[in-house]
Amino acid sequence: MSEGINEESKTLTLAQIQRPFLMDGNVVVFVKKWKKRYVVWKDDKLFFFEKNYGKEVPKEVFIMSSDTTMTTEIEQKEKKSIVRFKGVSGEIMILADESISFIEMAFKLFKSNLGCEKKKEEIEKLKVTQKEPEENKIPPWEEIKNKINIKSKINGKELQSLFKELGKTVTEYYFYSIVKEIINQWNDDEIIEFGYQQFCEEDLEDFGSLFGGRDNSSTEIQFVLGTNEENILRLLEIYMKIYKQFKLEWSELTKCLLVSMACWELFSNTELFNFIIVYLSKQFDIYQLLTFLHLYCEFESDLKLPLWHSFPSHIELLFKSFVFIF
């Protein structure tokens, strides 16, 4: 299982592996036979310890990569779910009953992080290879806006044609500004049909990044539908409508929300964050809500923001609001 792992990974103690983790907890893993282990999933490695103790060194280490696959099946004898990973470190099986949703979510976040890293590399490569004459071809925003305003309302098909006409460089340079100018005129069904079904090819995570982010032309975050509570509520209702109409998994909706909030840089010390959590408390059960908060906590920890376990004032306010909800 530990093939391809450097010696340093094998000798790291549990205390030396720094948070945030994609997940951690007690599992049963198959290593010649079924064994109880404490697993820590950090970046691309799964460390399996005999027990949850700071000075423990891993008994097994499994390395993940972009080629790693995850499948679930039912173990016939025990009638329990088995998660099977296959990758550069070989194969590993985890008997996962109650923890299966956490493992699935961690795997999706791992894959999502790989995608983000790849995108960053592509952007950096583009910056290096981009030539000055190409930059000079980018028209001013007013010229693009005039193209949009020729018609009172542009539909999804016409928006796709506009992207093709402008070309990849110009579209990426003004992407959120263009989308904001056009989508604001659409109703919810039109947004779902174009944004989710056509443009994002029914990928809810992709759809989550459609409503806010930075153009290549600016450092300012563009919010496509606006940032007041009414607009955020509309977007949340659109997410919920897709979730129910297309019968998606809860984990897909959660990942969409995490991607959206990351793109908006919407942190827990903002009023809108509290507004979103109160809304979710009416849609999720308490266990789903706490799982979402746990994942978001890891996201903020990764950005070196105030840690939740220190209970800063804005988190205390959030917890107090739950008293009236539950």
mmCIF file of C-alpha atoms in Angstrom:
data_model
loop_
_atom_site.group_PDB
_atom_site.id
_atom_site.type_symbol
_atom_site.label_atom_id
_atom_site.label_comp_id
_atom_site.label_asym_id
_atom_site.label_seq_id
_atom_site.Cartn_x
_atom_site.Cartn_y
_atom_site.Cartn_z
ATOM 1 C CA MET A 1 0.000 0.000 0.000
ATOM 2 C CA SER A 2 2.827 2.412 0.765
ATOM 3 C CA GLU A 3 4.617 1.880 -2.561
ATOM 4 C CA GLY A 4 5.677 5.211 -4.096
ATOM 5 C CA ILE A 5 5.641 7.031 -0.736
ATOM 6 C CA ASN A 6 8.826 8.752 0.376
ATOM 7 C CA GLU A 7 10.465 7.671 3.626
ATOM 8 C CA GLU A 8 9.545 10.941 5.366
ATOM 9 C CA SER A 9 5.818 10.167 4.962
ATOM 10 C CA LYS A 10 6.269 6.794 6.664
ATOM 11 C CA THR A 11 7.976 8.322 9.707
ATOM 12 C CA LEU A 12 5.683 11.334 10.250
ATOM 13 C CA THR A 13 3.916 11.205 13.600
ATOM 14 C CA LEU A 14 0.230 12.020 13.829
ATOM 15 C CA ALA A 15 1.069 15.254 15.680
ATOM 16 C CA GLN A 16 3.334 16.383 12.809
ATOM 17 C CA ILE A 17 0.573 16.236 10.191
ATOM 18 C CA GLN A 18 -0.915 19.708 10.231
ATOM 19 C CA ARG A 19 -4.575 20.543 9.693
ATOM 20 C CA PRO A 20 -6.674 21.091 7.679
ATOM 21 C CA PHE A 21 -7.499 17.468 6.767
ATOM 22 C CA LEU A 22 -9.896 16.384 4.045
ATOM 23 C CA MET A 23 -11.178 13.971 6.677
ATOM 24 C CA ASP A 24 -10.113 12.027 9.752
ATOM 25 C CA GLY A 25 -11.734 9.371 11.914
ATOM 26 C CA ASN A 26 -11.948 5.697 12.803
ATOM 27 C CA VAL A 27 -12.325 3.178 9.971
ATOM 28 C CA VAL A 28 -11.811 -0.521 9.264
ATOM 29 C CA VAL A 29 -9.280 -1.121 6.472
ATOM 30 C CA PHE A 30 -8.265 -4.308 4.669
ATOM 31 C CA VAL A 31 -4.510 -5.022 4.969
ATOM 32 C CA LYS A 32 -4.220 -8.798 4.474
ATOM 33 C CA LYS A 33 -7.135 -8.873 6.908
ATOM 34 C CA TRP A 34 -9.624 -6.325 8.261
ATOM 35 C CA LYS A 35 -7.973 -4.011 10.805
ATOM 36 C CA LYS A 36 -9.201 -1.058 12.861
ATOM 37 C CA ARG A 37 -7.350 2.139 12.009
ATOM 38 C CA TYR A 38 -7.465 5.881 12.633
ATOM 39 C CA VAL A 39 -7.253 7.550 9.204
ATOM 40 C CA VAL A 40 -6.017 11.056 8.392
ATOM 41 C CA TRP A 41 -6.551 12.250 4.817
ATOM 42 C CA LYS A 42 -4.104 15.083 4.166
ATOM 43 C CA ASP A 43 -3.814 16.424 0.600
ATOM 44 C CA ASP A 44 -2.916 13.407 -1.577
ATOM 45 C CA LYS A 45 -2.129 10.925 1.211
ATOM 46 C CA LEU A 46 -4.180 8.689 3.474
ATOM 47 C CA PHE A 47 -2.293 7.916 6.692
ATOM 48 C CA PHE A 48 -3.547 4.912 8.674
ATOM 49 C CA PHE A 49 -2.585 4.853 12.366
ATOM 50 C CA GLU A 50 -3.147 2.101 14.893
ATOM 51 C CA LYS A 51 -4.715 4.620 17.273
ATOM 52 C CA ASN A 52 -5.415 8.339 17.627
ATOM 53 C CA TYR A 53 -2.287 9.305 19.539
ATOM 54 C CA GLY A 54 0.097 12.162 18.718
ATOM 55 C CA LYS A 55 3.333 10.129 18.716
ATOM 56 C CA GLU A 56 1.948 7.337 16.508
ATOM 57 C CA VAL A 57 3.601 6.751 13.119
ATOM 58 C CA PRO A 58 1.459 5.404 10.267
ATOM 59 C CA LYS A 59 1.091 1.663 9.826
ATOM 60 C CA GLU A 60 0.087 2.178 6.203
ATOM 61 C CA VAL A 61 0.161 5.100 3.783
ATOM 62 C CA PHE A 62 -1.856 5.323 0.568
ATOM 63 C CA ILE A 63 -1.042 7.952 -2.056
ATOM 64 C CA MET A 64 -3.767 9.496 -4.230
ATOM 65 C CA SER A 65 -3.347 10.937 -7.718
ATOM 66 C CA SER A 66 -5.448 12.294 -10.579
ATOM 67 C CA ASP A 67 -5.769 8.700 -11.849
ATOM 68 C CA THR A 68 -7.065 7.311 -8.543
ATOM 69 C CA THR A 69 -10.582 5.885 -8.774
ATOM 70 C CA MET A 70 -13.116 5.277 -6.027
ATOM 71 C CA THR A 71 -15.932 2.711 -6.156
ATOM 72 C CA THR A 72 -18.405 1.471 -3.550
ATOM 73 C CA GLU A 73 -19.845 -2.018 -3.235
ATOM 74 C CA ILE A 74 -21.665 -4.166 -0.682
ATOM 75 C CA GLU A 75 -19.681 -6.744 1.290
ATOM 76 C CA GLN A 76 -21.823 -9.877 1.048
ATOM 77 C CA LYS A 77 -21.007 -11.441 4.424
ATOM 78 C CA GLU A 78 -21.438 -8.359 6.624
ATOM 79 C CA LYS A 79 -23.816 -6.552 4.236
ATOM 80 C CA LYS A 80 -21.856 -3.339 4.739
ATOM 81 C CA SER A 81 -20.532 -0.773 2.260
ATOM 82 C CA ILE A 82 -16.956 -1.100 1.050
ATOM 83 C CA VAL A 83 -15.056 1.811 -0.497
ATOM 84 C CA ARG A 84 -12.339 0.667 -2.892
ATOM 85 C CA PHE A 85 -9.524 3.007 -4.016
ATOM 86 C CA LYS A 86 -7.251 2.100 -6.938
ATOM 87 C CA GLY A 87 -4.228 4.213 -7.798
ATOM 88 C CA VAL A 88 -0.460 4.593 -7.883
ATOM 89 C CA SER A 89 -0.166 2.975 -4.441
ATOM 90 C CA GLY A 90 -2.095 -0.096 -5.562
ATOM 91 C CA GLU A 91 -5.502 -0.871 -4.075
ATOM 92 C CA ILE A 92 -7.086 -0.338 -0.686
ATOM 93 C CA MET A 93 -10.480 -1.272 0.750
ATOM 94 C CA ILE A 94 -12.238 0.533 3.601
ATOM 95 C CA LEU A 95 -15.278 -0.888 5.382
ATOM 96 C CA ALA A 96 -17.333 2.270 5.570
ATOM 97 C CA ASP A 97 -20.853 2.261 6.881
ATOM 98 C CA GLU A 98 -21.615 5.460 8.786
ATOM 99 C CA SER A 99 -18.497 7.227 7.431
ATOM 100 C CA ILE A 100 -19.179 6.591 3.735
ATOM 101 C CA SER A 101 -20.629 10.071 3.091
ATOM 102 C CA PHE A 102 -17.516 11.698 4.625
ATOM 103 C CA ILE A 103 -15.210 9.552 2.468
ATOM 104 C CA GLU A 104 -17.170 10.345 -0.693
ATOM 105 C CA MET A 105 -17.147 14.065 0.114
ATOM 106 C CA ALA A 106 -13.395 14.009 0.863
ATOM 107 C CA PHE A 107 -12.696 12.265 -2.458
ATOM 108 C CA LYS A 108 -14.742 14.847 -4.369
ATOM 109 C CA LEU A 109 -12.951 17.702 -2.596
ATOM 110 C CA PHE A 110 -9.595 16.042 -3.384
ATOM 111 C CA LYS A 111 -10.512 15.836 -7.077
ATOM 112 C CA SER A 112 -11.818 19.410 -6.975
ATOM 113 C CA ASN A 113 -8.545 20.642 -5.439
ATOM 114 C CA LEU A 114 -6.614 18.874 -8.206
ATOM 115 C CA GLY A 115 -8.745 20.711 -10.753
ATOM 116 C CA CYS A 116 -8.070 24.067 -9.058
ATOM 117 C CA GLU A 117 -4.319 23.419 -9.031
ATOM 118 C CA LYS A 118 -4.400 22.456 -12.701
ATOM 119 C CA LYS A 119 -6.325 25.632 -13.534
ATOM 120 C CA LYS A 120 -3.790 27.755 -11.615
ATOM 121 C CA GLU A 121 -0.943 26.131 -13.550
ATOM 122 C CA GLU A 122 -2.723 26.800 -16.846
ATOM 123 C CA ILE A 123 -3.300 30.443 -15.906
ATOM 124 C CA GLU A 124 0.349 30.908 -14.915
ATOM 125 C CA LYS A 125 1.462 29.231 -18.138
ATOM 126 C CA LEU A 126 -0.847 31.524 -20.096
ATOM 127 C CA LYS A 127 0.646 34.591 -18.375
ATOM 128 C CA VAL A 128 4.162 33.495 -19.322
ATOM 129 C CA THR A 129 3.362 32.666 -22.953
ATOM 130 C CA GLN A 130 0.972 35.550 -23.619
ATOM 131 C CA LYS A 131 2.491 38.077 -25.993
ATOM 132 C CA GLU A 132 2.060 41.849 -25.866
ATOM 133 C CA PRO A 133 0.400 42.139 -29.336
ATOM 134 C CA GLU A 134 -2.346 39.731 -28.212
ATOM 135 C CA GLU A 135 -3.126 41.915 -25.186
ATOM 136 C CA ASN A 136 -3.529 44.923 -27.465
ATOM 137 C CA LYS A 137 -6.332 43.098 -29.341
ATOM 138 C CA ILE A 138 -8.653 43.156 -26.325
ATOM 139 C CA PRO A 139 -11.334 45.809 -26.942
ATOM 140 C CA PRO A 140 -12.540 48.168 -24.191
ATOM 141 C CA TRP A 141 -15.523 47.048 -22.089
ATOM 142 C CA GLU A 142 -17.805 49.746 -23.551
ATOM 143 C CA GLU A 143 -17.391 48.175 -27.005
ATOM 144 C CA ILE A 144 -18.446 44.755 -25.639
ATOM 145 C CA LYS A 145 -21.367 46.308 -23.774
ATOM 146 C CA ASN A 146 -22.581 47.987 -26.973
ATOM 147 C CA LYS A 147 -22.655 44.574 -28.682
ATOM 148 C CA ILE A 148 -24.798 43.230 -25.852
ATOM 149 C CA ASN A 149 -27.193 46.197 -25.844
ATOM 150 C CA ILE A 150 -28.026 45.896 -29.553
ATOM 151 C CA LYS A 151 -30.878 43.622 -28.436
ATOM 152 C CA SER A 152 -33.135 44.252 -25.439
ATOM 153 C CA LYS A 153 -32.725 40.628 -24.329
ATOM 154 C CA ILE A 154 -30.212 37.956 -25.349
ATOM 155 C CA ASN A 155 -31.156 34.278 -24.973
ATOM 156 C CA GLY A 156 -28.834 31.356 -24.171
ATOM 157 C CA LYS A 157 -28.176 30.425 -27.794
ATOM 158 C CA GLU A 158 -27.298 34.034 -28.653
ATOM 159 C CA LEU A 159 -24.997 34.252 -25.609
ATOM 160 C CA GLN A 160 -23.100 31.165 -26.807
ATOM 161 C CA SER A 161 -22.769 32.801 -30.245
ATOM 162 C CA LEU A 162 -21.470 35.980 -28.607
ATOM 163 C CA PHE A 163 -18.787 33.995 -26.737
ATOM 164 C CA LYS A 164 -17.678 32.406 -30.037
ATOM 165 C CA GLU A 165 -17.633 35.773 -31.790
ATOM 166 C CA LEU A 166 -15.530 37.395 -29.050
ATOM 167 C CA GLY A 167 -13.112 34.460 -28.820
ATOM 168 C CA LYS A 168 -11.602 32.715 -25.804
ATOM 169 C CA THR A 169 -9.212 35.508 -24.730
ATOM 170 C CA VAL A 170 -11.791 38.324 -24.756
ATOM 171 C CA THR A 171 -14.506 36.144 -23.207
ATOM 172 C CA GLU A 172 -12.261 35.182 -20.267
ATOM 173 C CA TYR A 173 -11.145 38.809 -19.917
ATOM 174 C CA TYR A 174 -14.732 40.029 -19.400
ATOM 175 C CA PHE A 175 -16.568 36.767 -18.570
ATOM 176 C CA TYR A 176 -18.418 37.725 -15.362
ATOM 177 C CA SER A 177 -19.181 41.221 -16.629
ATOM 178 C CA ILE A 178 -20.793 39.743 -19.763
ATOM 179 C CA VAL A 179 -22.774 37.121 -17.832
ATOM 180 C CA LYS A 180 -23.926 39.719 -15.288
ATOM 181 C CA GLU A 181 -25.154 42.034 -18.043
ATOM 182 C CA ILE A 182 -27.221 39.286 -19.723
ATOM 183 C CA ILE A 183 -28.384 36.767 -17.086
ATOM 184 C CA ASN A 184 -29.917 39.472 -14.885
ATOM 185 C CA GLN A 185 -32.670 39.756 -17.508
ATOM 186 C CA TRP A 186 -33.572 36.044 -17.332
ATOM 187 C CA ASN A 187 -36.049 34.187 -15.165
ATOM 188 C CA ASP A 188 -34.990 31.212 -13.022
ATOM 189 C CA ASP A 189 -35.981 28.562 -15.600
ATOM 190 C CA GLU A 190 -33.952 30.317 -18.309
ATOM 191 C CA ILE A 191 -30.932 30.461 -15.987
ATOM 192 C CA ILE A 192 -31.244 26.739 -15.201
ATOM 193 C CA GLU A 193 -31.734 25.729 -18.840
ATOM 194 C CA PHE A 194 -28.722 27.668 -20.116
ATOM 195 C CA GLY A 195 -26.428 27.805 -17.081
ATOM 196 C CA TYR A 196 -26.896 24.315 -15.611
ATOM 197 C CA GLN A 197 -28.088 22.162 -18.507
ATOM 198 C CA GLN A 198 -26.213 23.663 -21.461
ATOM 199 C CA PHE A 199 -23.212 25.750 -20.426
ATOM 200 C CA CYS A 200 -22.204 23.626 -17.392
ATOM 201 C CA GLU A 201 -23.473 20.337 -18.891
ATOM 202 C CA GLU A 202 -25.412 19.473 -15.698
ATOM 203 C CA ASP A 203 -22.351 19.810 -13.478
ATOM 204 C CA LEU A 204 -23.634 21.534 -10.325
ATOM 205 C CA GLU A 205 -20.115 22.304 -9.056
ATOM 206 C CA ASP A 206 -19.341 24.168 -12.316
ATOM 207 C CA PHE A 207 -22.686 25.925 -12.050
ATOM 208 C CA GLY A 208 -21.710 27.138 -8.570
ATOM 209 C CA SER A 209 -18.789 29.099 -10.028
ATOM 210 C CA LEU A 210 -20.963 30.802 -12.675
ATOM 211 C CA PHE A 211 -22.460 33.447 -10.390
ATOM 212 C CA GLY A 212 -19.401 35.178 -9.026
ATOM 213 C CA GLY A 213 -15.679 35.577 -9.512
ATOM 214 C CA ARG A 214 -13.001 37.815 -10.985
ATOM 215 C CA ASP A 215 -12.664 38.755 -14.629
ATOM 216 C CA ASN A 216 -9.132 38.593 -15.999
ATOM 217 C CA SER A 217 -9.545 42.344 -16.480
ATOM 218 C CA SER A 218 -10.118 43.157 -12.794
ATOM 219 C CA THR A 219 -9.251 42.280 -9.199
ATOM 220 C CA GLU A 220 -12.822 43.016 -8.084
ATOM 221 C CA ILE A 221 -15.230 40.112 -7.555
ATOM 222 C CA GLN A 222 -18.296 40.314 -9.779
ATOM 223 C CA PHE A 223 -21.564 39.031 -8.297
ATOM 224 C CA VAL A 224 -23.773 38.114 -11.252
ATOM 225 C CA LEU A 225 -27.131 38.359 -9.464
ATOM 226 C CA GLY A 226 -26.078 40.937 -6.870
ATOM 227 C CA THR A 227 -25.117 40.704 -3.202
ATOM 228 C CA ASN A 228 -28.183 41.748 -1.208
ATOM 229 C CA GLU A 229 -30.189 39.134 0.706
ATOM 230 C CA GLU A 230 -32.969 39.054 -1.877
ATOM 231 C CA ASN A 231 -30.532 38.187 -4.685
ATOM 232 C CA ILE A 232 -28.658 35.600 -2.602
ATOM 233 C CA LEU A 233 -31.986 34.015 -1.628
ATOM 234 C CA ARG A 234 -32.935 33.809 -5.312
ATOM 235 C CA LEU A 235 -29.686 32.019 -6.124
ATOM 236 C CA LEU A 236 -30.086 29.587 -3.212
ATOM 237 C CA GLU A 237 -33.617 28.813 -4.401
ATOM 238 C CA ILE A 238 -32.236 28.121 -7.890
ATOM 239 C CA TYR A 239 -29.703 25.672 -6.408
ATOM 240 C CA MET A 240 -32.450 23.934 -4.416
ATOM 241 C CA LYS A 241 -34.718 23.756 -7.456
ATOM 242 C CA ILE A 242 -31.988 21.999 -9.474
ATOM 243 C CA TYR A 243 -31.210 19.706 -6.525
ATOM 244 C CA LYS A 244 -34.836 18.563 -6.290
ATOM 245 C CA GLN A 245 -35.790 18.658 -9.994
ATOM 246 C CA PHE A 246 -32.775 16.624 -11.156
ATOM 247 C CA LYS A 247 -32.758 14.399 -8.024
ATOM 248 C CA LEU A 248 -29.107 15.096 -7.195
ATOM 249 C CA GLU A 249 -27.072 13.810 -4.260
ATOM 250 C CA TRP A 250 -26.830 15.995 -1.170
ATOM 251 C CA SER A 251 -23.024 15.970 -1.537
ATOM 252 C CA GLU A 252 -23.348 17.577 -5.010
ATOM 253 C CA LEU A 253 -25.384 20.448 -3.585
ATOM 254 C CA THR A 254 -22.919 20.871 -0.708
ATOM 255 C CA LYS A 255 -19.943 21.010 -3.051
ATOM 256 C CA CYS A 256 -21.760 23.567 -5.232
ATOM 257 C CA LEU A 257 -22.336 25.783 -2.181
ATOM 258 C CA LEU A 258 -18.700 25.490 -1.070
ATOM 259 C CA VAL A 259 -17.461 26.372 -4.569
ATOM 260 C CA SER A 260 -19.837 29.346 -4.765
ATOM 261 C CA MET A 261 -18.774 30.738 -1.388
ATOM 262 C CA ALA A 262 -15.098 30.255 -2.263
ATOM 263 C CA CYS A 263 -15.556 32.103 -5.581
ATOM 264 C CA TRP A 264 -17.353 34.933 -3.769
ATOM 265 C CA GLU A 265 -14.770 34.918 -0.952
ATOM 266 C CA LEU A 266 -17.743 34.892 1.372
ATOM 267 C CA PHE A 267 -16.323 34.197 4.833
ATOM 268 C CA SER A 268 -17.988 33.454 8.147
ATOM 269 C CA ASN A 269 -17.525 36.984 9.491
ATOM 270 C CA THR A 270 -19.991 38.383 6.939
ATOM 271 C CA GLU A 271 -23.730 38.940 7.376
ATOM 272 C CA LEU A 272 -24.441 37.092 4.129
ATOM 273 C CA PHE A 273 -22.754 33.967 5.499
ATOM 274 C CA ASN A 274 -25.121 33.998 8.481
ATOM 275 C CA PHE A 275 -28.042 34.540 6.107
ATOM 276 C CA ILE A 276 -27.021 31.512 4.007
ATOM 277 C CA ILE A 277 -26.578 29.250 7.053
ATOM 278 C CA VAL A 278 -29.992 30.210 8.436
ATOM 279 C CA TYR A 279 -31.505 29.389 5.025
ATOM 280 C CA LEU A 280 -29.709 26.028 4.876
ATOM 281 C CA SER A 281 -30.925 25.173 8.382
ATOM 282 C CA LYS A 282 -34.451 25.131 6.943
ATOM 283 C CA GLN A 283 -33.435 22.844 4.059
ATOM 284 C CA PHE A 284 -30.958 20.391 5.669
ATOM 285 C CA ASP A 285 -31.337 18.181 8.684
ATOM 286 C CA ILE A 286 -29.058 18.974 11.629
ATOM 287 C CA TYR A 287 -26.477 16.326 10.689
ATOM 288 C CA GLN A 288 -26.183 17.608 7.115
ATOM 289 C CA LEU A 289 -25.888 21.184 8.357
ATOM 290 C CA LEU A 290 -23.135 20.306 10.832
ATOM 291 C CA THR A 291 -21.288 18.360 8.115
ATOM 292 C CA PHE A 292 -21.464 21.405 5.849
ATOM 293 C CA LEU A 293 -20.168 23.670 8.639
ATOM 294 C CA HIS A 294 -17.356 21.190 9.355
ATOM 295 C CA LEU A 295 -16.262 21.272 5.688
ATOM 296 C CA TYR A 296 -16.509 25.068 5.593
ATOM 297 C CA CYS A 297 -14.484 25.303 8.800
ATOM 298 C CA GLU A 298 -11.703 23.312 7.113
ATOM 299 C CA PHE A 299 -11.865 25.692 4.129
ATOM 300 C CA GLU A 300 -11.402 28.770 6.352
ATOM 301 C CA SER A 301 -8.616 27.066 8.324
ATOM 302 C CA ASP A 302 -6.795 26.353 5.056
ATOM 303 C CA LEU A 303 -6.871 30.090 4.283
ATOM 304 C CA LYS A 304 -5.395 30.894 7.740
ATOM 305 C CA LEU A 305 -8.566 32.742 8.757
ATOM 306 C CA PRO A 306 -9.758 32.892 12.393
ATOM 307 C CA LEU A 307 -10.190 29.324 13.594
ATOM 308 C CA TRP A 308 -13.674 28.350 14.681
ATOM 309 C CA HIS A 309 -12.550 26.590 17.819
ATOM 310 C CA SER A 310 -11.317 29.946 19.186
ATOM 311 C CA PHE A 311 -14.969 31.184 19.006
ATOM 312 C CA PRO A 312 -14.486 34.697 17.578
ATOM 313 C CA SER A 313 -17.437 37.038 18.099
ATOM 314 C CA HIS A 314 -18.993 36.454 14.675
ATOM 315 C CA ILE A 315 -19.103 32.676 15.288
ATOM 316 C CA GLU A 316 -20.654 33.190 18.718
ATOM 317 C CA LEU A 317 -23.370 35.262 17.048
ATOM 318 C CA LEU A 318 -23.962 32.498 14.520
ATOM 319 C CA PHE A 319 -24.299 29.845 17.240
ATOM 320 C CA LYS A 320 -26.700 32.073 19.189
ATOM 321 C CA SER A 321 -28.931 32.349 16.122
ATOM 322 C CA PHE A 322 -29.268 28.535 16.110
ATOM 323 C CA VAL A 323 -30.984 28.674 19.499
ATOM 324 C CA PHE A 324 -33.977 30.294 17.827
ATOM 325 C CA ILE A 325 -33.900 27.962 14.810
ATOM 326 C CA PHE A 326 -33.786 24.611 16.585
#
